[in-house]
Coordinates of C-alpha atoms in Angstrom, one line a residue:
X1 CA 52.4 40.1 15.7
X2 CA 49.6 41.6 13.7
X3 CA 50.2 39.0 11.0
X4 CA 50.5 36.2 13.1
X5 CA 47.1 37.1 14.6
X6 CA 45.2 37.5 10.9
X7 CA 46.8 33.9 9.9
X8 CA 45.4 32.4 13.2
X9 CA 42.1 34.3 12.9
X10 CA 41.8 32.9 9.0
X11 CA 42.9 29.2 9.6
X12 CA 39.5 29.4 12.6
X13 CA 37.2 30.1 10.3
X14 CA 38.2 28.1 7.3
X15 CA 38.0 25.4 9.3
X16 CA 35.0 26.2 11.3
X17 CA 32.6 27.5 7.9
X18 CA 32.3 23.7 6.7
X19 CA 31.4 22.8 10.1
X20 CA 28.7 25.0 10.1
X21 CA 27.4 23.7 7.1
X22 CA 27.0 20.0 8.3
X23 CA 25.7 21.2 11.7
X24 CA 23.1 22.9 9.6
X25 CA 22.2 19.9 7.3
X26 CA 22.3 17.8 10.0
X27 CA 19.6 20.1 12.3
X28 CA 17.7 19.6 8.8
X29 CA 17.9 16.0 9.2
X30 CA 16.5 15.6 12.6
X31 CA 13.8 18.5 12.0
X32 CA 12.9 16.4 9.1
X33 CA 13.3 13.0 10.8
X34 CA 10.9 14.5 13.4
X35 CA 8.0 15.9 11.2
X36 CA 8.1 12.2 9.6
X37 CA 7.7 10.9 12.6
X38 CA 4.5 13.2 13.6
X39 CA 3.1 12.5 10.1
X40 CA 3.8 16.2 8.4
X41 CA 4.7 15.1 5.3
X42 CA 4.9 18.6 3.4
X43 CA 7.2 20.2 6.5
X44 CA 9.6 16.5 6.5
X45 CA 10.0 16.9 2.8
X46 CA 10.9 20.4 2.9
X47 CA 13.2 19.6 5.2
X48 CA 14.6 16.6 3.6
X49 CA 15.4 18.9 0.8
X50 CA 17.2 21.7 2.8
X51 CA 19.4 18.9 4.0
X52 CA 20.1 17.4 1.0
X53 CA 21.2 20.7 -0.7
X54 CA 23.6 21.7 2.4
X55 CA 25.1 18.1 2.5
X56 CA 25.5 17.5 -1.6
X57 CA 26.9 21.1 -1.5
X58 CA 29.7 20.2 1.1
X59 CA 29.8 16.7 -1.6
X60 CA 28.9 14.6 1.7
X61 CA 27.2 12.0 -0.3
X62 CA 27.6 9.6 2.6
X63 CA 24.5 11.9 4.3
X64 CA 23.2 13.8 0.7
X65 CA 21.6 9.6 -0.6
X66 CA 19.7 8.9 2.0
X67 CA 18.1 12.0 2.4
X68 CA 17.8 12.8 -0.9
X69 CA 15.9 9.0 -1.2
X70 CA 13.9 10.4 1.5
X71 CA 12.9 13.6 -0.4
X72 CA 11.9 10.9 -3.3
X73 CA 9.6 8.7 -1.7
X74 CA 7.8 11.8 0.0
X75 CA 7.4 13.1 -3.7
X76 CA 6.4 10.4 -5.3
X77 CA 3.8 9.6 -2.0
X78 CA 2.0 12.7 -3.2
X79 CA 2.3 11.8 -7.4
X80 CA 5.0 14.3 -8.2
X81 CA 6.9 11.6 -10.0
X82 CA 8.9 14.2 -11.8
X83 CA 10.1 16.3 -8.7
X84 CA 11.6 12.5 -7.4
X85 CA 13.0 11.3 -10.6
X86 CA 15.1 14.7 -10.9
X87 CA 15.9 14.7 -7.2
X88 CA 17.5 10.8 -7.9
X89 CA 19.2 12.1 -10.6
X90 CA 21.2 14.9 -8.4
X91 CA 21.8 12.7 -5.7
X92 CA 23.4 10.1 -8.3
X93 CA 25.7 13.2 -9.9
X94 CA 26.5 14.0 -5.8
X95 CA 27.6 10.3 -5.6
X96 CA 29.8 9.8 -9.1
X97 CA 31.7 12.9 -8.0
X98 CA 32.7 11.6 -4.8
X99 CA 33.5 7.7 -6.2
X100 CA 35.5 9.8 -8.9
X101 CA 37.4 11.4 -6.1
X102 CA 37.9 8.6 -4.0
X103 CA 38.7 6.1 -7.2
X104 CA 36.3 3.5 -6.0
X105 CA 32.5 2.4 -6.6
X106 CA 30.2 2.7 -3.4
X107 CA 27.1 0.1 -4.0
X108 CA 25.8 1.0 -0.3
X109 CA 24.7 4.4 -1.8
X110 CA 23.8 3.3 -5.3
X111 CA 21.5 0.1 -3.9
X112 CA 19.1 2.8 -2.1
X113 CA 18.5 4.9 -5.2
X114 CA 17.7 2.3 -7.6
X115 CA 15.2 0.8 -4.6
X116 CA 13.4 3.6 -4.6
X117 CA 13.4 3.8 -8.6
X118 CA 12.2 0.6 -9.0
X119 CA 9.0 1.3 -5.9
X120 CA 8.4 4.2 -8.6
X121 CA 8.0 2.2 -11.0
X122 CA 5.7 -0.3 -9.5
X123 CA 3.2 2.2 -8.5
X124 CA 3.5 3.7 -11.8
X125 CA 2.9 0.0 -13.3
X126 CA 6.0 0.1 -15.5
X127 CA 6.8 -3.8 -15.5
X128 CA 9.9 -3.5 -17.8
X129 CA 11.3 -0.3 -16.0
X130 CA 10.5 -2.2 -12.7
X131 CA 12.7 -5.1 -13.6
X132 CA 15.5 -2.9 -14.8
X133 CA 15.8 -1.4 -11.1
X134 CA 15.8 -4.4 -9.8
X135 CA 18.6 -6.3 -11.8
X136 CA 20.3 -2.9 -11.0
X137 CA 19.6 -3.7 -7.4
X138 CA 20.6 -7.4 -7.6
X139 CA 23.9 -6.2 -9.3
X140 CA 24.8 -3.2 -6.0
X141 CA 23.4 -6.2 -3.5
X142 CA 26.1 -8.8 -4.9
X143 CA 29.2 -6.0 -4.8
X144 CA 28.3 -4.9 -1.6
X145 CA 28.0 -8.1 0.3
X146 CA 25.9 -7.1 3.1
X147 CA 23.3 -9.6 4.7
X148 CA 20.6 -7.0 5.4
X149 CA 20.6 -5.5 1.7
X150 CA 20.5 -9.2 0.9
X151 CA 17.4 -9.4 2.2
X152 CA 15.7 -6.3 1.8
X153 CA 16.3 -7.3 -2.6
X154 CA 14.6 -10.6 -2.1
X155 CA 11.5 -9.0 -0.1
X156 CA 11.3 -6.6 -3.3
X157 CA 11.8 -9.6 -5.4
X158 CA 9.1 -11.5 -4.1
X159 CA 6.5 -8.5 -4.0
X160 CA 7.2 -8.2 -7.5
X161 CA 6.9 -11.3 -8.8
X162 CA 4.1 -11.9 -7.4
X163 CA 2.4 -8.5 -8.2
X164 CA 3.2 -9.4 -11.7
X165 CA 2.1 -12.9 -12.0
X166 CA 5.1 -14.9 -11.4
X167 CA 4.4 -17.0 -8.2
X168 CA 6.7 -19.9 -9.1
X169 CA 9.8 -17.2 -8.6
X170 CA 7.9 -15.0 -6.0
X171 CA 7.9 -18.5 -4.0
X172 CA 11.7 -19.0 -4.7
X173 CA 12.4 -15.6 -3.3
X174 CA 10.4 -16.0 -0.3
X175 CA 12.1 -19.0 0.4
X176 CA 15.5 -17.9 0.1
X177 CA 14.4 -14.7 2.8
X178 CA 13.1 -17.4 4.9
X179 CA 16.3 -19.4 4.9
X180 CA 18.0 -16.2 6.3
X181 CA 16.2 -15.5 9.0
X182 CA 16.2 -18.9 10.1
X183 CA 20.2 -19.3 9.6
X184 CA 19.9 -16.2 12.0
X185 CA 17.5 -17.6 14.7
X186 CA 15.4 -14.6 13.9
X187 CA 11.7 -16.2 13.7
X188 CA 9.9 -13.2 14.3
X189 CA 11.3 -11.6 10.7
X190 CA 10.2 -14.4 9.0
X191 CA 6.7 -14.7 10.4
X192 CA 6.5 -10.8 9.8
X193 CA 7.6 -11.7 6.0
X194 CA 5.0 -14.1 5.9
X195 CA 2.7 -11.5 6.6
X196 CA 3.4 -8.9 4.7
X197 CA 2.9 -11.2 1.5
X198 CA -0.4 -12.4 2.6
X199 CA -1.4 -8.5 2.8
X200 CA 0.1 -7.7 -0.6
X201 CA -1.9 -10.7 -1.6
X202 CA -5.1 -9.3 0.3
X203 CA -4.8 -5.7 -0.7
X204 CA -4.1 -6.8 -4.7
X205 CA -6.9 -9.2 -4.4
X206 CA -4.8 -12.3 -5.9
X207 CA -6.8 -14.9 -4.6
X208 CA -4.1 -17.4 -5.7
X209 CA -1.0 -15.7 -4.2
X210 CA -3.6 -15.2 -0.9
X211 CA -3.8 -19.4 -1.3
X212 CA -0.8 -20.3 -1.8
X213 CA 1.2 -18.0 0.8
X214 CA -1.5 -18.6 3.6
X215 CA -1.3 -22.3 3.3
X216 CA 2.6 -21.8 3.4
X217 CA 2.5 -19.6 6.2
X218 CA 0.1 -22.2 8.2
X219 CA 2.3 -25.1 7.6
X220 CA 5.5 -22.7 8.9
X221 CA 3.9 -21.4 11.5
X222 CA 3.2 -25.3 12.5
X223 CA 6.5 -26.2 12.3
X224 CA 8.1 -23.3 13.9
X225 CA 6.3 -23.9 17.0
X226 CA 7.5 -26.9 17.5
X227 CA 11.0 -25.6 16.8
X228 CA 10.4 -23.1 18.9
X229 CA 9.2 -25.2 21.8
X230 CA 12.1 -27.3 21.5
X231 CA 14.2 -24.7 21.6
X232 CA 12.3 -23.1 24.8
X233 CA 13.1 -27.0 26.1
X234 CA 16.8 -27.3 25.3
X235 CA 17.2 -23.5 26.8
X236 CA 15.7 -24.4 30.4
X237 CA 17.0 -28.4 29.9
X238 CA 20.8 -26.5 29.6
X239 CA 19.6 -24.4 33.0
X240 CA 18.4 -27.7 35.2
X241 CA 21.8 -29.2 33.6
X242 CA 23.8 -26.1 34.6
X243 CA 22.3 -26.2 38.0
X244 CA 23.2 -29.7 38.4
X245 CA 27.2 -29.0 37.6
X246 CA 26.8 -26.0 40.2
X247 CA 25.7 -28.6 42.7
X248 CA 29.0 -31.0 42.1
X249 CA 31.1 -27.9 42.1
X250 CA 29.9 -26.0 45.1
X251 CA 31.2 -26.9 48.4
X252 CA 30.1 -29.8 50.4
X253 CA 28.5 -28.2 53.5
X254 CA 25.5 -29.5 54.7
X255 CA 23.9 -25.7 54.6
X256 CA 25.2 -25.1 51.0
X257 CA 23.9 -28.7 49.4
X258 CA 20.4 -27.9 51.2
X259 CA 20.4 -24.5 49.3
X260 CA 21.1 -25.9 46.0
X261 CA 18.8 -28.9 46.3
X262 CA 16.1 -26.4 46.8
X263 CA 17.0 -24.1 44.1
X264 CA 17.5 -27.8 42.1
X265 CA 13.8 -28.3 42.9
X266 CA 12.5 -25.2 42.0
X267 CA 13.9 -24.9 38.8
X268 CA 12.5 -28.3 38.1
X269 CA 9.4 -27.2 38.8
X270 CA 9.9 -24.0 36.7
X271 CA 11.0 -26.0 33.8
X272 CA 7.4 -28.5 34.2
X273 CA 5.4 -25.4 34.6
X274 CA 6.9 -23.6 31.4
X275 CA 6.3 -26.8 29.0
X276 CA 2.8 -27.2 29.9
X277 CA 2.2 -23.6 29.7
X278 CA 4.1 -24.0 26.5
X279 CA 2.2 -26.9 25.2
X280 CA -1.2 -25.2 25.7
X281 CA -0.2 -22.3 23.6
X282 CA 1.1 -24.6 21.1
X283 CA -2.1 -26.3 20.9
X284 CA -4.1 -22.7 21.0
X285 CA -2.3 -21.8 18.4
X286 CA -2.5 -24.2 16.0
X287 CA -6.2 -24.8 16.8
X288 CA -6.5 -20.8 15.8
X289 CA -5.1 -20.9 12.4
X290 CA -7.2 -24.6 11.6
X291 CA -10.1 -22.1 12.8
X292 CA -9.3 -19.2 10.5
X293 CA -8.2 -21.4 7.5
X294 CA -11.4 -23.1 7.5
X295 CA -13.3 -19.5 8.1
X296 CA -11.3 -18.4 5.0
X297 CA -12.3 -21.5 2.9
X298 CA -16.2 -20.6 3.9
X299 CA -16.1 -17.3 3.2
X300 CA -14.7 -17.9 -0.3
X301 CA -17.3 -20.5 -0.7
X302 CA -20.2 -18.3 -0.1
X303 CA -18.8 -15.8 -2.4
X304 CA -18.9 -17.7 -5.1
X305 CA -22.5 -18.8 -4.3
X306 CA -23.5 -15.4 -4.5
X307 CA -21.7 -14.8 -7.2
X308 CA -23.8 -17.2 -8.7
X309 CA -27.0 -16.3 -7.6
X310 CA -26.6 -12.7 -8.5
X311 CA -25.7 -14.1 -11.5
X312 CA -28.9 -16.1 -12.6
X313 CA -31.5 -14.0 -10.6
X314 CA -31.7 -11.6 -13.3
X315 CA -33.0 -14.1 -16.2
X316 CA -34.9 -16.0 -13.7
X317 CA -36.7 -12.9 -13.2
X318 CA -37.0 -11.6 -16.6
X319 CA -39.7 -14.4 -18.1
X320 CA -42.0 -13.4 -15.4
X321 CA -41.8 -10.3 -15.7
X322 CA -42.8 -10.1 -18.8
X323 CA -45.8 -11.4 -18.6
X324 CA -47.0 -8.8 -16.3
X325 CA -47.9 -5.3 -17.7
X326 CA -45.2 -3.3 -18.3
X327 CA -46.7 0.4 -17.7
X328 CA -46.8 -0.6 -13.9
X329 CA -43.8 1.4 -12.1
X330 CA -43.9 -1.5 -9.8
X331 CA -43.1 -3.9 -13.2
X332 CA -40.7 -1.0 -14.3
X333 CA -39.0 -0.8 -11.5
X334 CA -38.5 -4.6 -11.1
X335 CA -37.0 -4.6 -14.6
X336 CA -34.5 -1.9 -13.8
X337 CA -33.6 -3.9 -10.6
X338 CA -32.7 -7.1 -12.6
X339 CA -30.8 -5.4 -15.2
X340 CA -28.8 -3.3 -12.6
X341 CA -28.2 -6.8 -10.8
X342 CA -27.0 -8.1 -13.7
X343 CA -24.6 -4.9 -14.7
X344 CA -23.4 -5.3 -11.2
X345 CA -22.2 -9.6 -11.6
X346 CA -20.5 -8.7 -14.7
X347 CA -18.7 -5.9 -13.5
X348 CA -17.8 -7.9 -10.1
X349 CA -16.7 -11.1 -12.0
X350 CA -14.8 -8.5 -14.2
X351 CA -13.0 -6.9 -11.9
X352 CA -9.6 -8.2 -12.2
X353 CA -10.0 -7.2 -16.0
X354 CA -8.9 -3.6 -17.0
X355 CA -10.8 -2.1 -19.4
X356 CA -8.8 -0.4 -22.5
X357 CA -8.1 3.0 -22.9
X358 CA -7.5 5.7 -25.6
X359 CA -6.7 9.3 -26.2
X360 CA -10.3 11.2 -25.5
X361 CA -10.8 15.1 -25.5
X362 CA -11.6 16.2 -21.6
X363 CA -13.6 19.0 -23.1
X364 CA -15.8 17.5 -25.4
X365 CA -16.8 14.8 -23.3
X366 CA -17.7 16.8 -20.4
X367 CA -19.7 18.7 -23.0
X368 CA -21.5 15.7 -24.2
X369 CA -22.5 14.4 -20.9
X370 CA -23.8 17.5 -19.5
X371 CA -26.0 17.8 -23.0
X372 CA -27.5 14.6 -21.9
X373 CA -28.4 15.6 -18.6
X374 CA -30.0 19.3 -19.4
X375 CA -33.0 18.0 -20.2
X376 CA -34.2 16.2 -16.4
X377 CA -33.1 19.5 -14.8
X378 CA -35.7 21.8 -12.6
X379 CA -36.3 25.4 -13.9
X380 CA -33.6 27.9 -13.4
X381 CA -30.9 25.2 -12.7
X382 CA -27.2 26.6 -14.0
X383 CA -25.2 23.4 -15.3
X384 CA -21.8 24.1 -15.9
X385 CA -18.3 23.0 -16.7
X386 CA -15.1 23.6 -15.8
X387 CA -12.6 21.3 -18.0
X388 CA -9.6 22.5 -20.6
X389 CA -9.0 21.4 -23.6
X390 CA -6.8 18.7 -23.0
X391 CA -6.9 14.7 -24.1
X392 CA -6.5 11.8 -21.1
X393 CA -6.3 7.9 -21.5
X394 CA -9.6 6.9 -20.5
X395 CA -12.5 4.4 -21.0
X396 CA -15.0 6.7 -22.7
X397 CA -18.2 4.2 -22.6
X398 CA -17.6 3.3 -18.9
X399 CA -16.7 6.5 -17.6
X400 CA -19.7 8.2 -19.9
X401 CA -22.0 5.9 -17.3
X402 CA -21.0 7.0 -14.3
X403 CA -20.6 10.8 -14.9
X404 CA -24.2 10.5 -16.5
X405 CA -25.5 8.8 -13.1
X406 CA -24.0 11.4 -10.7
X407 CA -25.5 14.0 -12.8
X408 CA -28.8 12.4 -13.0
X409 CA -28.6 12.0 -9.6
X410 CA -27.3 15.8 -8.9
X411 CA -30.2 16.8 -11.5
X412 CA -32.8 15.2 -9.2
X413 CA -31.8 16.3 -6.2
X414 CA -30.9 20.0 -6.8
X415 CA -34.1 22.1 -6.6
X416 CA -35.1 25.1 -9.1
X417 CA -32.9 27.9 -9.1
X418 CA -29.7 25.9 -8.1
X419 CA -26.5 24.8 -9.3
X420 CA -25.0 21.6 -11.0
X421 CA -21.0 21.9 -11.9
X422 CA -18.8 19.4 -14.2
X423 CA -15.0 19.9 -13.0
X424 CA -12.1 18.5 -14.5
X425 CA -8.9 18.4 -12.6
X426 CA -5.4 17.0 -13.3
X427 CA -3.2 16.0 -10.2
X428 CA -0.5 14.4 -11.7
X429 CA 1.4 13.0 -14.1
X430 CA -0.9 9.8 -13.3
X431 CA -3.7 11.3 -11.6
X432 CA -6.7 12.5 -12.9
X433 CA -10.3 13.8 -11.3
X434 CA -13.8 14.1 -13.0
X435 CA -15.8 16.6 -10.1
X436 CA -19.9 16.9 -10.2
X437 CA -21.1 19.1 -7.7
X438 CA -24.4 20.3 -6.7
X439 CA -26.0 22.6 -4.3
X440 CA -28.9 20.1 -3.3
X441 CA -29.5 18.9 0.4
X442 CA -26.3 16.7 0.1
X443 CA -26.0 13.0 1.6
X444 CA -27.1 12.5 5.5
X445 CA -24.4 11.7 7.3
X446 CA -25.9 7.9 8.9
X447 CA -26.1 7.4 4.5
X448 CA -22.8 7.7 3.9
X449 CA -21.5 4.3 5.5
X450 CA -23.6 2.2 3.3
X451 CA -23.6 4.8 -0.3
X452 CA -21.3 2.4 -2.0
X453 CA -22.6 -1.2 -0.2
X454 CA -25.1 -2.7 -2.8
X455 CA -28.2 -4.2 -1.2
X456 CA -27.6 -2.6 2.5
X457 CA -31.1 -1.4 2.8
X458 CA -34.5 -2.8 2.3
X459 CA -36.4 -0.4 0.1
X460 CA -38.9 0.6 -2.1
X461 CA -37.8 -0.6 -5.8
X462 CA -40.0 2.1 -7.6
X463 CA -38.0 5.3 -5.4
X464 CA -34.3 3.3 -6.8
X465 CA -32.9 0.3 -5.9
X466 CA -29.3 2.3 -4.8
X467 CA -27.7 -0.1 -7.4
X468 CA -26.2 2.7 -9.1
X469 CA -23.3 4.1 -7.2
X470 CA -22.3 0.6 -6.2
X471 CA -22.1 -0.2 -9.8
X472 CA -20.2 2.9 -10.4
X473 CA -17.6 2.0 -7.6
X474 CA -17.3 -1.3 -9.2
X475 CA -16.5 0.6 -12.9
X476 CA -13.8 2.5 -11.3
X477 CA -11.9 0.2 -10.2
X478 CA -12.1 -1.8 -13.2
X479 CA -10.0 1.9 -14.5
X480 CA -7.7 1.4 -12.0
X481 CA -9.9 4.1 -10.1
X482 CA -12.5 5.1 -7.1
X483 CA -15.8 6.9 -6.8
X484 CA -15.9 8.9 -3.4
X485 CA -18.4 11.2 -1.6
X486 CA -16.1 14.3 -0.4
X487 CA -17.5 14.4 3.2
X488 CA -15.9 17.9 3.8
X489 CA -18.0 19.7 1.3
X490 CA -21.0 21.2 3.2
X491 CA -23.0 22.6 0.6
X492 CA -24.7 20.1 -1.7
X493 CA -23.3 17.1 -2.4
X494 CA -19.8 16.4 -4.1
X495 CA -18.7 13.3 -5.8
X496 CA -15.0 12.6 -7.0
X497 CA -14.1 9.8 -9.7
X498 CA -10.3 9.3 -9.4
X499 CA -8.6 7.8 -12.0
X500 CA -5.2 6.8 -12.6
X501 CA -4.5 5.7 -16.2

């Protein structure tokens, strides 16, 4: 009896120890689903990882993908590209194991992974890496045969085509989205896909793509209210035509013909009320997008007249300046305004231009910038810096300008006895920072709107024309980088230049 009792006792608790472990990577799922959800990406990510480890270690890779492609994207969200390679890598040995033991492929679970390879590899601006995900992703869509991962491959064809200058084939993707949704009635998908490329275009500034897909879009949207309308028509067309069958088929009283006549009536009069209402809003409509279409076309139009003025100003300004004399600070600072205007054109009609790179010593050129900043600093100033010896891919000329303007700028605002600090941080693999901090009276906090606007104040040329930061913004981004004021730091003023080569 003993015996028995021992064998039942074991066979309980065999069976019930793997059932604790998926109750506990699936409470690590839903904790982490609901830190996502509140925005705590450090706690959802932990979480995501718990889960992944308890499900890959019961080989559930049916649950252990999607969270590991979870734990991925959170990484790589915060630069740790490492950390999410290595985590991809584990989740595809979890997966191999279990299509060894089950003797068949599963593209549902491979599909995700190389997705979330190939959004690596896009921030990272790896063209040729980015294309290998994605004929890996065309190869799981095609064996697995599923409508929705048939879409979802040509949305992340079509955002990289026409990231990397291919609009002919972005187009062809687009258009082969489009025809799904449609096939599936599902208009509102398709407008939303319209929109999302006209935002890719917008936030990559690709004036072209931003052309080509709003003028699309307009015409679609066009057409797809009139499909739409007579759709809304046909619907309430089959409901008058319904109600009339009703009336043959119901009985013949007197009381029961009076009733449907009236209903008969009211739906008409439903049905004329709906396709005026319907009408209006198609005519709203398509008066709205003629209205912002044209608003686009005039705001690109005075852009490039001010492109052009800012452009010539500065050598229509030059001859006559030059004829006045030049030890006035008024003359001076005239001078200094044109030049910075022009600095500011170039680097504006440059902007879609990177600007090369090479190998440069972090050290030694934090060294030589604060050298030629020691002489405009007050008495007892300490200027020092923080950097390793380390080399980074950077534009050494361009950069050199704007770490020598927010030291000048540090320098003239820090009074004697203060302190002026160079910092050099890496972030990640891609992500570098160049930090100059000073213990001045920092940046007033109605200033801070405008710091980066060029021309948002009228002022007095010979105190600055507050060109400089503007044109250092501009710089930055021409390094695939940002100048930023760090708002939290209370004691002086702190400046970060961002860079990700």
């Amino acid at each position: 009896m003993k015996s028995y009792l021992a064998i039942v006792a074991m066979t309980i608790i065999c069976g019930w120890l793997p059932l604790a472990a998926q109750s506990r990577g699936d409470n690590l799922q839903r904790e982490a689903d609901a830190a996502l959800e509140q925005k705590e990406y450090v706690k959802a990510r932990y979480h995501y990882l718990k889960a992944y480890e308890a499900f890959a270690k019961e080989q559930n890779a049916d649950k252990a993908v999607p969270a590991a492609v979870n734990v991925s994207a959170l990484y790589h969200r915060e630069n740790y590209y490492k950390e999410a390679f290595e985590t991809l890598m584990g989740a595809e040995a979890v997966l191999s194991a279990a299509e060894t033991e089950q003797g068949k492929q599963r593209p549902g679970l491979h599909y995700p992974i190389a997705r979330e390879r190939h959004r690596m590899y896009m921030k990272l601006k790896n063209v040729e890496k980015a294309r290998e995900q994605l004929a890996r992703m065309r190869q799981w869509a095609q064996d697995e045969k599923k409508p929705e991962t048939d879409k979802d491959l040509l949305t992340t064809e079509a955002n990289f085509y026409y990231t990397f200058g291919q609009p002919d084939k972005g187009d062809q993707a687009i258009n082969q989205l489009i025809a799904l949704y449609l096939n599936d009635n599902n208009y509102d998908k398709a407008d939303e896909c319209y929109k999302t490329i006209i935002q890719t275009a917008t936030r990559t500034n690709n004036a072209r793509m931003l052309a080509r897909s709003y003028e699309k879009y307009l015409a679609w949207s066009d057409s797809i209210g009139k499909v739409r309308a007579a759709a809304e028509y046909a619907r309430l067309n089959a409901d008058y035509e319904a109600a009339k069958q009703t009336i043959e088929e119901r009985d013949s009283s007197l009381t029961a013909k009076t009733a449907i006549i009236v209903g008969l009536i009211a739906l008409a009069a439903l049905l004329a009320v709906a396709l005026v209402m319907l009408g209006i809003s198609l005519v709203r409509y398509i008066a709205t997008t003629k209205r912002q279409k044209k608003a686009i076309n005039t705001a690109k139009a005075n852009n490039e007249m001010k492109s052009r003025f800012i452009a010539n100003i500065s050598s229509q300004m030059a001859p006559t300046l030059d004829t006045l004399p030049q030890n006035l600070p008024a003359v001076k600072a005239l001078k200094g305004f044109a030049e910075h205007i022009q600095t500011l054109s170039d680097q504006e009609n440059a902007i879609d231009q990177p600007l090369p790179t090479e190998e440069v010593n972090v050290a030694d050129f934090c060294q030589e910038a604060v050298a030629r900043v020691e002489p405009l600093l007050r008495p007892e100033v300490t200027l020092s810096v923080n950097a390793p010896k380390m080399s980074a891919r950077i534009n050494a000329e361009a950069l050199a300008g704007i770490i020598d303007h927010l030291l000048s700028n540090a320098a003239e605002y820090t009074p004697a006895g203060g302190k002026i600090t160079l910092e050099f941080k890496k972030r990640g693999p891609h992500n570098i920072q160049f930090i100059v901090t000073d213990s001045g009276p920092g940046i007033a906090p109605e200033a801070r709107a405008d710091l980066f606007k060029p021309f948002a104040q009228v002022r007095d040329l010979t105190g600055g024309d507050g060109l400089g930061l503007p044109i250092c913004a501009v710089t930055a981004a021409r390094m695939n980088g940002t100048v930023r004021l760090d708002e939290e730091y209370v004691h002086g003023a702190r400046f970060i230049v961002e860079l990700h080569p």
